XYZ file of C-alpha atoms in Angstrom:
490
model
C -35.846 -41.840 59.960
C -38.287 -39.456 61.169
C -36.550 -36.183 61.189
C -36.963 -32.223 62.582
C -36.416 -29.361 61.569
C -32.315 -28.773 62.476
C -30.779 -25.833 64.020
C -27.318 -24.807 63.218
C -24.695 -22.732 62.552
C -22.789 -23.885 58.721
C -19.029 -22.797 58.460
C -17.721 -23.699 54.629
C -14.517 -23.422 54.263
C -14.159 -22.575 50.281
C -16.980 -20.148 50.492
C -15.910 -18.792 47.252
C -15.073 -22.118 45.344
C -17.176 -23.538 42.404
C -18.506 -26.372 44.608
C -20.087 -23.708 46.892
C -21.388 -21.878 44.705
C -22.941 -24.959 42.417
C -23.980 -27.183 44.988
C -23.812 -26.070 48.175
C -25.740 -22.562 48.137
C -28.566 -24.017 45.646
C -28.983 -27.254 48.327
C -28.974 -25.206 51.132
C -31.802 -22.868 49.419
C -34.036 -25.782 48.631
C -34.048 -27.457 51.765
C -35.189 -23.692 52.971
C -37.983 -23.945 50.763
C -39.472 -27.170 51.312
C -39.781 -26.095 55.087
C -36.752 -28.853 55.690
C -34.238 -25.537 57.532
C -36.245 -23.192 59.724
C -35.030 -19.647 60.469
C -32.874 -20.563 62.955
C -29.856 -21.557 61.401
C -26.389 -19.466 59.714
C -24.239 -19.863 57.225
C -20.512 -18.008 57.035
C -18.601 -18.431 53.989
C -14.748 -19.023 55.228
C -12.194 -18.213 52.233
C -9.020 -16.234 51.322
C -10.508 -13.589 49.437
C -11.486 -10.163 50.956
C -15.132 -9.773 50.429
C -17.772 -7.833 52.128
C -21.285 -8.883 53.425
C -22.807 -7.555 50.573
C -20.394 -9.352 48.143
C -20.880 -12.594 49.837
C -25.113 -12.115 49.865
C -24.959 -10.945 46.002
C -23.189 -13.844 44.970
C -25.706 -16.058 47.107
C -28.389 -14.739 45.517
C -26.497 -15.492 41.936
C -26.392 -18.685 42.661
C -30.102 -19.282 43.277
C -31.652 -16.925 41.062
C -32.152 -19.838 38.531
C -35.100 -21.067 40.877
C -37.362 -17.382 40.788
C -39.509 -18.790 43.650
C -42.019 -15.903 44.325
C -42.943 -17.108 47.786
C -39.604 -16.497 49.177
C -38.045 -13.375 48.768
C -33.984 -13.691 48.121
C -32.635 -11.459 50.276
C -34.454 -12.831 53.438
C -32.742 -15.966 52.763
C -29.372 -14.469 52.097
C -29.421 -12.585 55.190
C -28.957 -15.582 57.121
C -24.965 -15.830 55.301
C -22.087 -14.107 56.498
C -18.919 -13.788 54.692
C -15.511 -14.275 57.461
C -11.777 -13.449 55.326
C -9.740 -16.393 56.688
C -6.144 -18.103 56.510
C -6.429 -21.426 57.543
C -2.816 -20.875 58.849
C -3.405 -18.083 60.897
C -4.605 -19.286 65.012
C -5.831 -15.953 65.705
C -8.494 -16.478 62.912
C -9.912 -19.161 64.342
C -10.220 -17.537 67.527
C -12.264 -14.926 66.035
C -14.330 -16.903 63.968
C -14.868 -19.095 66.688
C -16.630 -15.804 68.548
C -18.182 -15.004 65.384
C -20.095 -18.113 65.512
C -20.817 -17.686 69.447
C -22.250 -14.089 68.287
C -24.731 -16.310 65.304
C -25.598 -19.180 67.609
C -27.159 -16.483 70.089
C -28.346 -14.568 67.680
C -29.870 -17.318 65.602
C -30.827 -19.449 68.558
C -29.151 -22.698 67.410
C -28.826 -24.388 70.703
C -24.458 -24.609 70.063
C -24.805 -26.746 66.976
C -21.845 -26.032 64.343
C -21.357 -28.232 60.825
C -17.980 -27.443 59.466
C -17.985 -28.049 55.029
C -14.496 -28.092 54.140
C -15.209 -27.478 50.391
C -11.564 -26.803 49.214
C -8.172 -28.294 48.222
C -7.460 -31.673 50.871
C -4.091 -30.584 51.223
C -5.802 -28.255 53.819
C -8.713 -30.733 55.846
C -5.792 -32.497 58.891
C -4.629 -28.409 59.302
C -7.744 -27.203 59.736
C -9.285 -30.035 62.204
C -6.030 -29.704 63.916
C -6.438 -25.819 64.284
C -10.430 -26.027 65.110
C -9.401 -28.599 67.826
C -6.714 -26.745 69.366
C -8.685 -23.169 69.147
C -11.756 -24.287 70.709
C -13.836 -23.876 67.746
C -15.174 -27.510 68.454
C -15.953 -26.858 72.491
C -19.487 -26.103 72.191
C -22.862 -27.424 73.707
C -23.725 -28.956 71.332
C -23.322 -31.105 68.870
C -20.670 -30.800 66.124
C -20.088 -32.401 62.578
C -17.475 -32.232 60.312
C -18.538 -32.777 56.285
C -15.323 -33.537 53.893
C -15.403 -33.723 49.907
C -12.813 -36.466 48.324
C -10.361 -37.159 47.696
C -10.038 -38.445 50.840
C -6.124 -38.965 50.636
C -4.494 -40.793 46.886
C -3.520 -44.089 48.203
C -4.057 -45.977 51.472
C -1.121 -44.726 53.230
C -2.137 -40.709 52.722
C -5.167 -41.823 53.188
C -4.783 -43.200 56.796
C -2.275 -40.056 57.595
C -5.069 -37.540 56.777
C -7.661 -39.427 58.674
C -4.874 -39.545 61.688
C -4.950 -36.041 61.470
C -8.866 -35.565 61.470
C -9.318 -37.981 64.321
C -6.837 -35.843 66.983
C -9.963 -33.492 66.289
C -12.666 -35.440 65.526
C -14.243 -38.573 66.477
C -15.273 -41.238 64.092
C -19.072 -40.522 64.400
C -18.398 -36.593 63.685
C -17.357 -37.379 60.443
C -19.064 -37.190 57.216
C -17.437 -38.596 53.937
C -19.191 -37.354 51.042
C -19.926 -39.482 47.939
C -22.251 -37.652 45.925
C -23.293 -40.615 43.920
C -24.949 -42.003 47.546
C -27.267 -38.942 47.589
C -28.380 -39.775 44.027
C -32.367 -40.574 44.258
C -31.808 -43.958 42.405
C -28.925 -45.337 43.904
C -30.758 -45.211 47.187
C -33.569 -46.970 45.319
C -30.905 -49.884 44.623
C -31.902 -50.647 48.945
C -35.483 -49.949 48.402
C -35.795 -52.269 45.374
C -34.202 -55.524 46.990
C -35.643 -55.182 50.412
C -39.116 -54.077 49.911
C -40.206 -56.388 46.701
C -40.341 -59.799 48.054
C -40.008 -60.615 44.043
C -36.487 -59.704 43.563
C -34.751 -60.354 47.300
C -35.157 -64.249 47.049
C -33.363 -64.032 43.198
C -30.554 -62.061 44.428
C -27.691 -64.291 44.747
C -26.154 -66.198 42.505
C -28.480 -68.839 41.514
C -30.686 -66.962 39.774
C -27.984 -63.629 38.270
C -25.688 -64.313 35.877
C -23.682 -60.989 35.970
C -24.145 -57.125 37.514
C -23.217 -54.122 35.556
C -22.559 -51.025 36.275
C -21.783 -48.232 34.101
C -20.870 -44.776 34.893
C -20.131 -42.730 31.728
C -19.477 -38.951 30.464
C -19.021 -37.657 27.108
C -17.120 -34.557 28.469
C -13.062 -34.895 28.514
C -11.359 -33.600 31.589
C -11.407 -30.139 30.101
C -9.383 -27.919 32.865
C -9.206 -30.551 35.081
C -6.457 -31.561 33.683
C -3.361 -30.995 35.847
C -5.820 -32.568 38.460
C -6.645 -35.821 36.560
C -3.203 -36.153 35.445
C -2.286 -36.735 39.197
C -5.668 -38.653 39.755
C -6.897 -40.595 36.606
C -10.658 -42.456 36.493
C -9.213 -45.312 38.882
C -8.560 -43.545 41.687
C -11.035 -40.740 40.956
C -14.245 -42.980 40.330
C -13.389 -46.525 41.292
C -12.102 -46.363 44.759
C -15.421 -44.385 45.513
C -18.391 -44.053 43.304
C -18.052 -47.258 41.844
C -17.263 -49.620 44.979
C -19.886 -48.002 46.505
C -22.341 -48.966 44.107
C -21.383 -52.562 43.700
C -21.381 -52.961 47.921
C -24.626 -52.115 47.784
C -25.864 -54.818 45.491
C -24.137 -56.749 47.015
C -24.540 -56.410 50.708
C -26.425 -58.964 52.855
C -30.354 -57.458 54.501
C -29.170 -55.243 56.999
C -30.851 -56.239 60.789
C -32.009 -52.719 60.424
C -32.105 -49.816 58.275
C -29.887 -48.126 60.534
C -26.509 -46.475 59.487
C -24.070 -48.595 61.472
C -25.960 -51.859 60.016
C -25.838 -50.487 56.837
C -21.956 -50.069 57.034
C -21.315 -53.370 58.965
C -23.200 -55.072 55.360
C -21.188 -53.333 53.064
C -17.993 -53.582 54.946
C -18.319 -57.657 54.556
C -18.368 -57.314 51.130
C -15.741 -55.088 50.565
C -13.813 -57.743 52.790
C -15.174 -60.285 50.347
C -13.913 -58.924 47.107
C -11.422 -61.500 45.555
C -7.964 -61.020 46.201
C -5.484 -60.393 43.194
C -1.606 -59.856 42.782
C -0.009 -57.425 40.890
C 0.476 -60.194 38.245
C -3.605 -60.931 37.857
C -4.622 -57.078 37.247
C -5.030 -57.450 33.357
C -7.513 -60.585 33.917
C -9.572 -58.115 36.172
C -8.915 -54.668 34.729
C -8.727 -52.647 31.659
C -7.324 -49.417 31.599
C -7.584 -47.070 28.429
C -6.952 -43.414 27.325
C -9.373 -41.502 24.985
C -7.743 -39.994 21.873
C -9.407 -37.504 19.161
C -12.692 -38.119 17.771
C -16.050 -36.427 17.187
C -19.426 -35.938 19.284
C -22.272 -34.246 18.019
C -20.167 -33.002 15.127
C -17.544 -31.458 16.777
C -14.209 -32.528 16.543
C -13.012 -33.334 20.152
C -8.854 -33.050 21.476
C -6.727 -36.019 22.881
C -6.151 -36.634 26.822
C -2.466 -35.749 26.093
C -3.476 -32.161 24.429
C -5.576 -31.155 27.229
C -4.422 -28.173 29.114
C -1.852 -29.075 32.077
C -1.513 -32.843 31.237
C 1.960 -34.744 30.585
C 2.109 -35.686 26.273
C 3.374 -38.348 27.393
C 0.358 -39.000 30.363
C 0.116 -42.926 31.088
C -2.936 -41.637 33.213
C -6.260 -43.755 32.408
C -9.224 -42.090 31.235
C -11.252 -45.332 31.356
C -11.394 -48.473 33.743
C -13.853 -51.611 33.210
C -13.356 -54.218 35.722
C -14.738 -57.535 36.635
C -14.904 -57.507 40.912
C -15.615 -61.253 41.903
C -17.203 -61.800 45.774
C -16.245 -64.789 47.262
C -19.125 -65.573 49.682
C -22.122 -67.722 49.181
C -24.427 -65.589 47.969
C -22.199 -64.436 45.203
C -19.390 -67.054 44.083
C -19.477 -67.124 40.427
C -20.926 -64.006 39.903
C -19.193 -61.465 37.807
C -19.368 -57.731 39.153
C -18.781 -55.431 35.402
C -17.655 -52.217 36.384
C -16.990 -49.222 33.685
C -16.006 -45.777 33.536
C -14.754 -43.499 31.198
C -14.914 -39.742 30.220
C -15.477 -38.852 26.215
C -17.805 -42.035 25.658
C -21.157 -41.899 23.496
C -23.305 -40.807 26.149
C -23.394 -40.034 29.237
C -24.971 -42.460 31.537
C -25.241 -43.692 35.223
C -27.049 -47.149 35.006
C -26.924 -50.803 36.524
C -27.980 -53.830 35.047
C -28.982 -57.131 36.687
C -28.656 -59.416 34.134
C -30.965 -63.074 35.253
C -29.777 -66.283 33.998
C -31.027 -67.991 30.882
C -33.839 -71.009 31.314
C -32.119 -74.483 31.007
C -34.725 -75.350 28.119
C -35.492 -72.687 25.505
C -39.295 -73.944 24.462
C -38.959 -72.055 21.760
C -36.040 -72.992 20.267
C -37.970 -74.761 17.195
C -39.877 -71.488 16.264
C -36.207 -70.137 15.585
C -36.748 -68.010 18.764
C -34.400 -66.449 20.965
C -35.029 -65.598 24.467
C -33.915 -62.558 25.894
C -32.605 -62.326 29.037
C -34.669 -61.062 32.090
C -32.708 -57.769 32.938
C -33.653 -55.365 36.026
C -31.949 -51.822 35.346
C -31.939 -49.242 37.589
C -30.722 -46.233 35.687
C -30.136 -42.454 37.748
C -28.643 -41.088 34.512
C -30.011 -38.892 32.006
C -33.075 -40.201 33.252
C -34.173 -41.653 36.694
C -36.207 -44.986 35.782
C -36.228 -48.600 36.649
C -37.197 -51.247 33.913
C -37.480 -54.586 34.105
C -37.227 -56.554 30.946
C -39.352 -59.545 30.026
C -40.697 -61.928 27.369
C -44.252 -62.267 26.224
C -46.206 -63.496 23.172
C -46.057 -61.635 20.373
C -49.549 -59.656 18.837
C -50.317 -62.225 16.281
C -51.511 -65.603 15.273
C -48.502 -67.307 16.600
C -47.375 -68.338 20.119
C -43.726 -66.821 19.459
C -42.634 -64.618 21.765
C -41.069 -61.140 22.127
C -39.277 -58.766 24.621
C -41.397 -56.045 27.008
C -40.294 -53.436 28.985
C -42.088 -52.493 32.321
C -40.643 -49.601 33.827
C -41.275 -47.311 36.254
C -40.154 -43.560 35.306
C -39.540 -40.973 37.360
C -40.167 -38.204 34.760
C -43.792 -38.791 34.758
C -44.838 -39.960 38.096
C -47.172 -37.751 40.571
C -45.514 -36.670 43.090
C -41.836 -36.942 41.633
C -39.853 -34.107 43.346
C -36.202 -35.375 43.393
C -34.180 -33.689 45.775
C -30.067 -32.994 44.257
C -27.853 -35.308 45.676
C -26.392 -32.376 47.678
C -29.703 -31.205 48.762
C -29.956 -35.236 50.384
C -26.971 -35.316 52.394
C -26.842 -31.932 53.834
C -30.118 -32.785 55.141
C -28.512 -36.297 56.322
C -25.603 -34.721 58.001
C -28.029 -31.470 59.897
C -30.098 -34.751 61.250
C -27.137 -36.880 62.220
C -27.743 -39.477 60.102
C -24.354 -41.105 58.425
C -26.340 -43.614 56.573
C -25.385 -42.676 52.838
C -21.748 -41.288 54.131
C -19.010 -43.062 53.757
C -16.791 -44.989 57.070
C -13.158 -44.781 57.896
C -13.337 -48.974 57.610
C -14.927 -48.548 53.926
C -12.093 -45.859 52.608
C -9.337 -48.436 54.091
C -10.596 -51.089 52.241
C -11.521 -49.944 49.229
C -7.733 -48.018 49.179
C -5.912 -51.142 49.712
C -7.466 -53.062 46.843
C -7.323 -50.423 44.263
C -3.308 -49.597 45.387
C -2.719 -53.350 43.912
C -3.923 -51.658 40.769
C -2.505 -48.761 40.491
C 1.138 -50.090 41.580
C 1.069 -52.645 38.779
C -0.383 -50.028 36.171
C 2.350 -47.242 37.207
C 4.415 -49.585 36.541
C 3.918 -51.117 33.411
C 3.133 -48.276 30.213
C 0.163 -48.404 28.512
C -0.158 -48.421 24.803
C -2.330 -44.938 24.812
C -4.256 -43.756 23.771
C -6.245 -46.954 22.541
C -9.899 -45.197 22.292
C -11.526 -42.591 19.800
C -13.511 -39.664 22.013
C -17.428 -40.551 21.291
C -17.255 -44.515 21.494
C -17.851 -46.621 24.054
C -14.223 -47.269 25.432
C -11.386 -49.430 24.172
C -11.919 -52.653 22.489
C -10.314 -55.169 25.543
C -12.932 -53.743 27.567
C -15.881 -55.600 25.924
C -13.320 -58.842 25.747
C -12.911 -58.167 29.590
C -16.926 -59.332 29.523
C -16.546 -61.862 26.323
C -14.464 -64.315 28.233
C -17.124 -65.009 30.110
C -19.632 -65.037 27.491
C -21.016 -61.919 28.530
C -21.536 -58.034 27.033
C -22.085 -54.694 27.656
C -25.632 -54.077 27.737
C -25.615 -51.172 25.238
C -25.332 -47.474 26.442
């Protein structure tokens, strides 16, 4: 998509939050620099607490000073924020923000276009849609867009109440559902890979792949998350999202076009297509498991139940590895490995295409094995894809060995990676919905992973059944050995 340079004025609600200050204000900066947001475009910072102008700039320019970019001076680009002391309860607030933004759109000549962020608690997103809608915050000439963070509701049911609520206000095509992990550089690569290499699209199905992996791992605990995750846990906070996302776009059919709504239609069939399962099949599909004490880099590391804010008796799940089956024809047969966990070895956002064996091993006299042909696509630590092969060995002999091929990031020309942030900001100023996520995808994806967490809630775990630094609990890597598979190692 070919795109301009956008004009608008940016309201974020949670101006003051950790997201904003993190993500938000340090995306916002780079797309500034690399020409992608002229001048004409405003920010105001929407929260509870009474700052000034000045506050709101200074702690703008905190958040970016990490970059020292000595073509741009810091307080030109902070002059385009202004900070706006708001109760989302309050009508008459809206009323006057929505003339503040009248006063920035003239000023600022951004032709009526307003992007509302609501970076804060959900609790909050159907009250304030409501309150923009009935305020006439969203009557303006031109075009407006409404970004939310997740979760977006913590089962199907809230789920469809809040986006209810958001619809009275907003229409389906205003509305941008962020999943970070689909502005991650590599994860969009997952598209470019299969549809642009006329080497891998033809293998993709399952003829020719014996299993998919993906792995999404963190050695940090939930630290002082933890009345949040308590409420949350890694099934509903990674696997309804992150992780279905991933594993639709494997496994999605060639789009007509690389257009957003062809896209969605693609992944929506497979999310349709993911076997069915009773309450009574979960453990042949999932593992759950909880990390306990252990050690990482030397230092001794806390349970799940000691962390700040959670139950000591928690049956909340730390970890998840899952095998997703697709019944269609390009993938019957074809196990999907999922796997997520916090305090594991390493921290790690990878997939692995694991190729079926030959039916004759030529070498199998020589006393050789033959290593699968893997295609990984790792975005995390570092942003590489490798393909895996066999080839003779430097010697005398015909035996053969495994190669590596890869293509790394790190050391290409030209290897700017824009954050994930930086991506869909950009994304949502141009209108494009591509790499956000649908109404039809969050349904979906809620109603498979409630049979889940209704049969886990109500069964107890044996926690915790994993030591902080390994690789997750033991019945995760028989999850894989019933089919005569394994993890590919961290």
């Amino acid at each position: 998509m070919t795109y301009h340079t956008p004009k608008a004025v940016i309201i974020i609600f949670g101006a003051t939050g950790d997201l904003a200050n993190r993500k938000l204000y340090p995306s916002l900066y780079r797309l500034y620099r690399n020409g992608k947001l002229s001048e004409n475009f405003a920010v105001i910072g929407v929260a509870r607490r009474p700052l000034t102008n000045e506050d709101f700039r200074n702690n703008i320019k905190k958040s970016i000073e990490e970059f020292n970019d000595p073509h741009i001076n810091p307080d030109d680009f902070a002059s385009h924020f202004h900070y706006n002391p708001f109760d989302v309860q309050d009508l008459t607030h809206y009323q006057k923000l929505n003339a503040f933004i009248n006063e920035l759109d003239e000023k600022h000549e951004t032709d009526g276009n307003r992007l509302f962020y609501l970076a804060m608690a959900p609790n909050f997103f159907g009250t304030i849609a409501a309150n923009l809608k009935s305020q006439g915050v969203t009557n303006n000439t031109g075009w407006t867009r409404l970004i939310i963070e997740k979760p977006f509701g913590h089962n199907f049911e809230t789920a469809q109440q809040l986006n209810n609520q958001i619809r009275h206000a907003f229409d389906e095509d205003q509305i941008y559902r962020i999943d970070h992990y689909l502005g991650k550089d590599m994860i969009q690569n997952i598209e470019v890979v299969r549809f642009a290499n006329a080497l891998f699209e033809p293998l993709w199905n399952n003829h020719y792949i014996s299993n998919i992996q993906v792995t999404s791992s963190e050695t940090l605990g939930v630290e002082e998350r933890g009345r949040y995750y308590d409420e949350s846990g890694a099934l509903r906070d990674m696997v309804q999202n992150h992780m279905l996302q991933m594993v639709s776009l494997l496994a999605m059919e060639p789009p007509a076009r690389l257009n957003p709504d062809d896209i969605r239609y693609e992944k929506i069939k497979v999310l349709r297509s993911l076997k069915e399962i009773n309450e009574n099949d979960v453990d042949q599909y999932f593992v759950r498991g909880q990390y306990d004490r252990g050690e990482i880099n030397g230092k001794e590391l806390d349970a799940y139940r000691e962390s700040n804010g959670v139950d000591p008796d928690s049956n909340t799940e730390t970890y998840v590895a899952a095998k997703f089956m697709i019944d269609n024809f390009r993938w019957a047969g074809v196990p999907f490995y999922v796997r997520t966990g916090k305090r594991m070895a390493k921290k790690s956002t990878e997939i692995v295409i694991q190729f079926k064996d030959l039916p004759i091993n030529l070498y199998k006299e020589k006393g050789d094995t033959i290593d699968p042909n893997l295609l990984v696509i790792q975005a995390h630590p570092d942003e590489k894809i490798t393909l895996h092969l066999n080839a003779k060995k430097g010697d005398y002999d015909t035996t053969s060995k495994p190669i590596t091929m890869y293509y790394d990031k790190k050391h290409a020309e030209d290897s700017y990676t824009p954050e994930a942030y930086e991506v869909l900001l950009n994304d949502c100023l141009h209108g494009d919905s591509t790499n956000f996520v649908h109404w039809d995808e969050v349904a979906l994806s809620w109603k498979y992973i409630d049979i889940i967490s209704n049969a886990w809630e109500g069964n107890k775990a044996a926690f915790p059944n994993y030591t902080s630094g390994t690789c997750g609990p033991k019945a995760g890597d028989e999850l894989l050995g019933a089919n005569g598979h394994h993890w590919w190692k961290l």
